[in-house]
Structures are given as structure tokens and as C-alpha cells.
Tab-separated table of C-alpha atoms in Angstrom:
chain	number	residue	atom	x	y	z
C	1	MET	CA	2.488	64.850	-22.112
C	2	GLN	CA	0.196	62.615	-20.084
C	3	PRO	CA	1.205	58.956	-19.673
C	4	VAL	CA	-0.525	56.537	-22.040
C	5	THR	CA	-2.626	53.776	-20.447
C	6	LEU	CA	-4.474	50.914	-22.080
C	7	GLN	CA	-8.219	51.492	-22.343
C	8	ASP	CA	-9.255	48.178	-20.839
C	9	GLU	CA	-11.316	47.020	-17.885
C	10	ALA	CA	-11.226	50.186	-15.767
C	11	PRO	CA	-14.196	50.887	-13.426
C	12	SER	CA	-17.339	50.735	-15.573
C	13	VAL	CA	-19.371	53.426	-13.812
C	14	SER	CA	-21.271	55.440	-16.460
C	15	ARG	CA	-19.597	53.372	-19.183
C	16	PRO	CA	-22.472	51.504	-20.811
C	17	LEU	CA	-22.218	48.378	-22.924
C	18	VAL	CA	-23.420	48.922	-26.485
C	19	TYR	CA	-24.074	46.378	-29.226
C	20	ARG	CA	-21.477	47.523	-31.728
C	21	THR	CA	-20.610	44.574	-33.996
C	22	LYS	CA	-23.342	42.538	-35.670
C	23	LEU	CA	-23.137	38.765	-36.070
C	24	PRO	CA	-22.468	38.616	-39.862
C	25	VAL	CA	-19.567	41.065	-39.464
C	26	ARG	CA	-18.110	39.016	-36.593
C	27	ILE	CA	-18.385	35.747	-38.524
C	28	TRP	CA	-16.708	37.269	-41.572
C	29	HIS	CA	-13.974	38.846	-39.440
C	30	TRP	CA	-12.882	35.556	-37.878
C	31	LEU	CA	-13.335	33.509	-41.055
C	32	ASN	CA	-11.338	36.073	-43.019
C	33	ALA	CA	-8.620	36.178	-40.335
C	34	LEU	CA	-8.231	32.376	-40.461
C	35	THR	CA	-8.266	32.378	-44.280
C	36	ILE	CA	-5.637	35.119	-44.615
C	37	PHE	CA	-3.321	33.488	-42.065
C	38	ILE	CA	-3.483	30.118	-43.852
C	39	MET	CA	-3.017	31.734	-47.263
C	40	LEU	CA	0.008	33.730	-46.062
C	41	MET	CA	1.634	30.621	-44.591
C	42	SER	CA	0.862	28.335	-47.534
C	43	GLY	CA	1.928	31.153	-49.871
C	44	ALA	CA	5.283	31.216	-48.076
C	45	THR	CA	5.699	27.523	-48.939
C	46	ILE	CA	4.951	28.248	-52.605
C	47	PHE	CA	7.372	31.192	-52.597
C	48	ASN	CA	10.108	28.903	-51.249
C	49	ALA	CA	10.056	27.009	-54.549
C	50	HIS	CA	11.572	30.049	-56.283
C	51	PRO	CA	12.377	32.853	-53.791
C	52	ARG	CA	12.858	35.575	-56.415
C	53	LEU	CA	10.489	38.104	-57.914
C	54	TYR	CA	10.554	39.743	-61.349
C	55	TRP	CA	8.654	42.233	-63.488
C	56	GLY	CA	7.614	41.330	-67.011
C	57	ALA	CA	8.546	38.140	-68.854
C	58	TYR	CA	11.390	37.006	-66.611
C	59	GLY	CA	11.472	34.133	-64.145
C	60	ALA	CA	12.767	31.098	-66.028
C	61	ASN	CA	16.334	32.078	-65.183
C	62	TYR	CA	17.953	33.806	-62.233
C	63	ASP	CA	18.392	37.157	-63.975
C	64	ASN	CA	16.970	40.565	-63.108
C	65	PRO	CA	15.011	39.846	-59.909
C	66	TRP	CA	13.830	42.912	-58.035
C	67	LEU	CA	13.590	40.907	-54.795
C	68	VAL	CA	15.581	37.890	-53.588
C	69	ILE	CA	15.489	36.033	-50.280
C	70	GLY	CA	18.476	33.692	-50.201
C	71	ARG	CA	21.658	32.583	-48.459
C	72	ARG	CA	25.404	32.413	-48.864
C	73	GLY	CA	26.705	29.503	-46.876
C	74	GLN	CA	25.330	30.050	-43.371
C	75	GLU	CA	24.236	33.642	-43.922
C	76	GLY	CA	20.746	34.645	-44.965
C	77	PHE	CA	19.924	37.856	-46.812
C	78	LEU	CA	17.091	39.806	-48.422
C	79	ARG	CA	18.015	41.812	-51.505
C	80	LEU	CA	15.669	44.553	-52.680
C	81	ALA	CA	17.012	45.938	-55.966
C	82	SER	CA	20.570	47.004	-54.967
C	83	LEU	CA	19.878	47.091	-51.208
C	84	GLU	CA	20.888	43.969	-49.276
C	85	ILE	CA	19.724	43.297	-45.716
C	86	PRO	CA	21.208	40.520	-43.501
C	87	THR	CA	18.458	38.115	-42.338
C	88	THR	CA	20.423	35.215	-40.819
C	89	GLY	CA	18.275	33.320	-38.321
C	90	PHE	CA	15.082	34.847	-39.677
C	91	LEU	CA	14.923	34.521	-43.482
C	92	GLY	CA	17.131	32.650	-45.954
C	93	TYR	CA	19.051	30.696	-43.333
C	94	THR	CA	17.944	29.503	-39.889
C	95	SER	CA	18.947	26.644	-37.613
C	96	GLN	CA	15.919	24.679	-38.935
C	97	SER	CA	15.956	25.569	-42.622
C	98	ILE	CA	17.849	26.887	-45.631
C	99	LYS	CA	14.643	27.970	-47.369
C	100	ALA	CA	13.582	31.608	-47.768
C	101	PHE	CA	10.819	31.235	-45.159
C	102	PRO	CA	11.454	28.867	-42.221
C	103	PRO	CA	9.017	26.062	-41.230
C	104	LEU	CA	7.680	28.149	-38.340
C	105	VAL	CA	5.763	30.369	-40.784
C	106	THR	CA	4.843	27.876	-43.517
C	107	ILE	CA	1.993	25.429	-44.142
C	108	PRO	CA	2.862	22.601	-44.098
C	109	ASN	CA	5.745	23.040	-41.648
C	110	TYR	CA	8.053	21.198	-44.031
C	111	TYR	CA	8.761	21.867	-47.681
C	112	SER	CA	6.087	20.407	-49.979
C	113	LEU	CA	5.103	22.543	-52.941
C	114	ALA	CA	2.175	20.258	-53.817
C	115	GLU	CA	0.673	20.409	-50.312
C	116	GLY	CA	1.294	24.137	-50.057
C	117	ARG	CA	-0.644	24.663	-53.285
C	118	GLN	CA	-3.516	22.484	-52.075
C	119	TRP	CA	-3.878	24.543	-48.892
C	120	HIS	CA	-3.515	27.800	-50.825
C	121	PHE	CA	-6.025	27.020	-53.576
C	122	PHE	CA	-8.653	25.637	-51.191
C	123	PHE	CA	-8.596	28.732	-48.988
C	124	ALA	CA	-8.462	30.966	-52.057
C	125	TRP	CA	-11.990	29.720	-52.797
C	126	VAL	CA	-12.950	30.328	-49.161
C	127	LEU	CA	-11.708	33.913	-49.569
C	128	VAL	CA	-13.665	34.430	-52.814
C	129	ILE	CA	-16.921	33.050	-51.401
C	130	SER	CA	-16.605	34.863	-48.069
C	131	ILE	CA	-15.851	38.277	-49.598
C	132	ALA	CA	-18.745	37.877	-52.049
C	133	ALA	CA	-21.122	36.992	-49.195
C	134	TYR	CA	-19.824	39.869	-47.070
C	135	LEU	CA	-20.239	42.419	-49.865
C	136	ILE	CA	-23.806	41.263	-50.521
C	137	TYR	CA	-24.580	41.615	-46.805
C	138	ALA	CA	-22.814	44.997	-46.591
C	139	LEU	CA	-24.856	46.398	-49.486
C	140	VAL	CA	-28.229	44.890	-48.549
C	141	SER	CA	-27.961	45.812	-44.852
C	142	LYS	CA	-26.437	49.228	-45.686
C	143	HIS	CA	-23.477	48.339	-43.459
C	144	LEU	CA	-21.172	49.657	-46.182
C	145	GLN	CA	-22.887	53.026	-46.480
C	146	ARG	CA	-23.655	53.425	-42.772
C	147	ASP	CA	-20.462	52.159	-41.130
C	148	LEU	CA	-17.591	52.107	-43.651
C	149	LEU	CA	-17.940	54.973	-46.120
C	150	LEU	CA	-16.483	58.265	-44.916
C	151	THR	CA	-18.875	61.136	-44.346
C	152	SER	CA	-18.330	64.438	-46.125
C	153	GLU	CA	-16.889	65.861	-42.898
C	154	GLU	CA	-14.501	62.912	-42.457
C	155	ARG	CA	-13.208	63.301	-46.016
C	156	LYS	CA	-11.914	66.800	-45.311
C	157	PRO	CA	-8.088	66.907	-45.182
C	158	SER	CA	-8.198	68.806	-41.882
C	159	HIS	CA	-10.376	66.110	-40.309
C	160	LEU	CA	-8.142	63.296	-41.546
C	161	TRP	CA	-5.004	65.120	-40.383
C	162	HIS	CA	-6.546	65.592	-36.922
C	163	ASP	CA	-7.338	61.856	-36.765
C	164	ILE	CA	-3.774	60.992	-37.771
C	165	LYS	CA	-2.376	63.233	-35.018
C	166	GLN	CA	-4.723	61.714	-32.425
C	167	HIS	CA	-3.592	58.203	-33.343
C	168	ALA	CA	0.058	59.273	-33.268
C	169	ARG	CA	-0.550	60.479	-29.697
C	170	LEU	CA	-2.348	57.186	-28.906
C	171	LYS	CA	-5.563	59.081	-28.200
C	172	PHE	CA	-8.440	56.948	-29.420
C	173	PRO	CA	-12.150	57.901	-29.617
C	174	THR	CA	-14.039	57.822	-26.335
C	175	GLY	CA	-17.674	58.038	-25.238
C	176	GLU	CA	-20.286	58.139	-28.010
C	177	ALA	CA	-17.601	58.661	-30.656
C	178	ALA	CA	-16.250	55.156	-29.932
C	179	LYS	CA	-19.482	53.553	-31.184
C	180	ALA	CA	-18.442	54.045	-34.820
C	181	TYR	CA	-15.293	53.403	-36.818
C	182	ASN	CA	-12.953	56.379	-36.982
C	183	PRO	CA	-11.801	57.681	-40.402
C	184	LEU	CA	-8.464	55.862	-40.361
C	185	GLN	CA	-10.214	52.592	-39.504
C	186	LYS	CA	-12.650	53.128	-42.360
C	187	LEU	CA	-9.850	53.817	-44.835
C	188	ALA	CA	-7.923	50.735	-43.673
C	189	TYR	CA	-10.955	48.436	-43.916
C	190	LEU	CA	-11.998	49.858	-47.284
C	191	GLY	CA	-8.440	49.386	-48.519
C	192	VAL	CA	-8.491	45.713	-47.542
C	193	ILE	CA	-12.025	45.040	-48.818
C	194	GLY	CA	-11.899	47.179	-51.947
C	195	VAL	CA	-8.243	46.953	-53.023
C	196	LEU	CA	-6.152	44.208	-51.397
C	197	ILE	CA	-8.656	41.338	-51.548
C	198	PRO	CA	-9.819	41.987	-55.162
C	199	LEU	CA	-6.222	42.492	-56.329
C	200	VAL	CA	-4.901	39.364	-54.618
C	201	ILE	CA	-7.738	37.344	-56.190
C	202	LEU	CA	-7.142	38.860	-59.637
C	203	THR	CA	-3.369	38.323	-59.585
C	204	GLY	CA	-3.898	34.773	-58.321
C	205	MET	CA	-6.177	34.134	-61.299
C	206	MET	CA	-3.535	35.563	-63.626
C	207	MET	CA	-1.052	32.923	-62.459
C	208	SER	CA	-3.374	30.009	-63.253
C	209	PRO	CA	-2.270	28.148	-66.439
C	210	THR	CA	-5.875	27.108	-67.070
C	211	LEU	CA	-7.150	30.676	-66.942
C	212	ASN	CA	-4.149	31.855	-68.972
C	213	ALA	CA	-5.139	29.462	-71.737
C	214	ALA	CA	-8.805	30.463	-71.594
C	215	PHE	CA	-8.229	34.205	-71.157
C	216	PRO	CA	-4.736	35.077	-72.476
C	217	TRP	CA	-5.538	38.785	-72.299
C	218	LEU	CA	-5.397	38.560	-68.489
C	219	LEU	CA	-1.601	38.302	-68.554
C	220	GLU	CA	-1.312	41.008	-71.185
C	221	ILE	CA	-2.799	43.491	-68.710
C	222	LEU	CA	0.348	43.246	-66.560
C	223	GLY	CA	2.866	42.118	-69.142
C	224	GLY	CA	3.467	38.593	-67.862
C	225	ARG	CA	2.930	36.031	-65.132
C	226	GLN	CA	5.957	37.242	-63.162
C	227	SER	CA	4.461	40.722	-62.804
C	228	ALA	CA	1.275	39.105	-61.484
C	229	ARG	CA	3.384	37.056	-59.052
C	230	SER	CA	5.159	40.200	-57.836
C	231	LEU	CA	1.870	42.030	-57.291
C	232	HIS	CA	0.487	38.962	-55.508
C	233	PHE	CA	3.492	39.031	-53.158
C	234	LEU	CA	3.066	42.771	-52.524
C	235	CYS	CA	-0.604	42.192	-51.673
C	236	ALA	CA	0.466	39.513	-49.194
C	237	THR	CA	2.926	42.001	-47.685
C	238	GLY	CA	0.068	44.500	-47.424
C	239	PHE	CA	-2.056	41.945	-45.552
C	240	PHE	CA	0.829	41.224	-43.192
C	241	ALA	CA	1.356	44.943	-42.485
C	242	PHE	CA	-2.382	45.427	-41.907
C	243	ILE	CA	-2.465	42.527	-39.426
C	244	LEU	CA	0.499	43.920	-37.449
C	245	ILE	CA	-1.004	47.409	-37.226
C	246	HIS	CA	-4.487	46.043	-36.485
C	247	VAL	CA	-3.235	43.879	-33.604
C	248	LEU	CA	-1.149	46.771	-32.229
C	249	MET	CA	-4.184	49.089	-32.254
C	250	VAL	CA	-6.320	46.442	-30.516
C	251	VAL	CA	-3.719	46.062	-27.763
C	252	LEU	CA	-3.374	49.815	-27.268
C	253	ALA	CA	-7.137	50.470	-27.326
C	254	GLY	CA	-7.910	47.735	-24.791
C	255	PRO	CA	-7.692	44.116	-25.922
C	256	LEU	CA	-10.389	42.642	-23.648
C	257	ASN	CA	-12.953	45.234	-24.685
C	258	GLU	CA	-12.084	44.946	-28.374
C	259	LEU	CA	-12.136	41.131	-28.312
C	260	ARG	CA	-15.490	41.122	-26.507
C	261	SER	CA	-16.871	43.301	-29.292
C	262	MET	CA	-15.654	40.890	-31.981
C	263	ILE	CA	-16.812	37.758	-30.115
C	264	THR	CA	-20.113	38.803	-28.519
C	265	GLY	CA	-20.842	42.081	-30.318
C	266	TRP	CA	-20.981	44.036	-27.041
C	267	TYR	CA	-18.543	46.876	-26.419
C	268	ARG	CA	-18.035	49.037	-23.338
C	269	LEU	CA	-17.686	52.681	-24.302
C	270	PRO	CA	-14.378	54.145	-23.040
C	271	ALA	CA	-14.805	56.961	-20.543
C	272	GLU	CA	-14.646	60.410	-22.095
C	273	ARG	CA	-11.552	62.472	-21.542
C	274	PRO	CA	-12.160	65.952	-20.092
C	275	GLU	CA	-10.870	67.603	-23.272
C	276	ASP	CA	-13.368	65.607	-25.394
C	277	ARG	CA	-16.400	66.930	-23.548
C	278	PRO	CA	-18.320	69.863	-25.055
């Protein structure tokens, strides 16, 4: 097995710069990144008010949670159903906090449910407006059809399996193939745009007392506000996992080149490997 090297600023002979990322996509990327980070951190503050999750009509009492982040004395723990994981120093109990999430990852960096909600609700509207604007642009400009939807060839199980194996070996597209998103990238971005963001908005709406009063059938879809809260938390976990994997892939693929593409739009095509040449 050949050693893995980062695809960064190697000699640029015969490696042309191409304009890969258009301005509206770059603006939405950075605005969405800021919005999601603030919503995750302010959401952690809100979660600290009652660090337990339930399905159905529970939540007023401490019974039947499917997830708990708590502490016993000076020991923190995360309990998922019957599985308990020690989290001392990270979650539940740290040297700075006895809350589920420590101040390092919350907005504000002290416990204030009212302020956490203000941050969360304001950027929830930013998320709604930005995703609506992005979808309009993606449809009108054909960015969705041209760059994000999988081709018939890419939808074949054999093609997807090959892409999975290439990523597992840390072999990323090179040459002309690097101009476009690969199938796994497309599936990840479509999952965020088409599943995570709509679901996090919908479950957030389901937890609003005002909307509950106006549209009581919203809660009936899931069987109660606590189910909506659980799904909202799982969506947040999905965003967090996506961010970790996304950042890891950027680092492995060449951070300077990838950042240049998302800041200026220009991307230097990685040199082709001998085995990729026809």
C-alpha cells in the first residue's frame, strides 16, 4: 500500500486552476456554516435546561428517558437506553460546569435559557431564509440538476461501492474528475439540504407553543412535543457528524486548495495518478 499524502500545494506544473465554486454557493456555504455552529451551541444551552430526551407524551417528569446526560457527584455520564458511558471532564461534569454541555460549547458561555433561546430563534430564521434562497438559486441556475443530482451511472450500486472503497483508501478524484462533486459528496450534500435542514426546521416548529395552538395536528404527526424534541436533537447530532467528516475530508484532500475554492472559487486540479489515466 502506497503512503497517503495530503493533496495540497505540490508543484503546479500541468495542474491548472479552474473556477469550480460559484459566488452564491460560496456565500451560502459560509453563512450556513456560521448559522449551524451558532444553532448547535445555543441549542446546547437550551438542552441544558432539561438534559433528557423522551418519545411520546413524556417529559414533565424524569421517567422513561431514552437519553440522559447527567452526573453523580463529581462523575459525568451519558446514558443511552440501558447503556451508560462515563463522560467526566467532557459532558455532565467538568471543572467549569455541572451542566450537560460545558460553557466551552454553549452560547452564551454561561447558563441563560432566555439568551440561548434568543440566539437560537434568531438564527433559525436565518437558516430558513438562507435555505429558501439557496434552493431558488439551485433550481433557477440548474445547480441542483447539474452539480448535485447523481447521474444514472453514479446511482449504480457498483459505482457507489467503488467510490466508497476509494474514500476508504483515501484516494480522492484527480485531474478532470476533481472538477465535479463525487457521488458520496453529492449524497452527503443532498442529505443535509433535502433531509436534515427541512427536518430540523419542521421539528423546531413542532416545539413552538404558538404553532401548536394554531396547528395542533403538527404534534399529532409525531405523537407529542417530546418526540419532536428528540428528532430535533438527532438532527443536531447529524449536523455535528457531517461537520466532523466534512472537515476531515477537507484536511485529507488538501486544506489550502479546498479553502481557496470556497473563498475565491478557484481550485487547482490535483495531478492525476498513473492508475487513473486511460
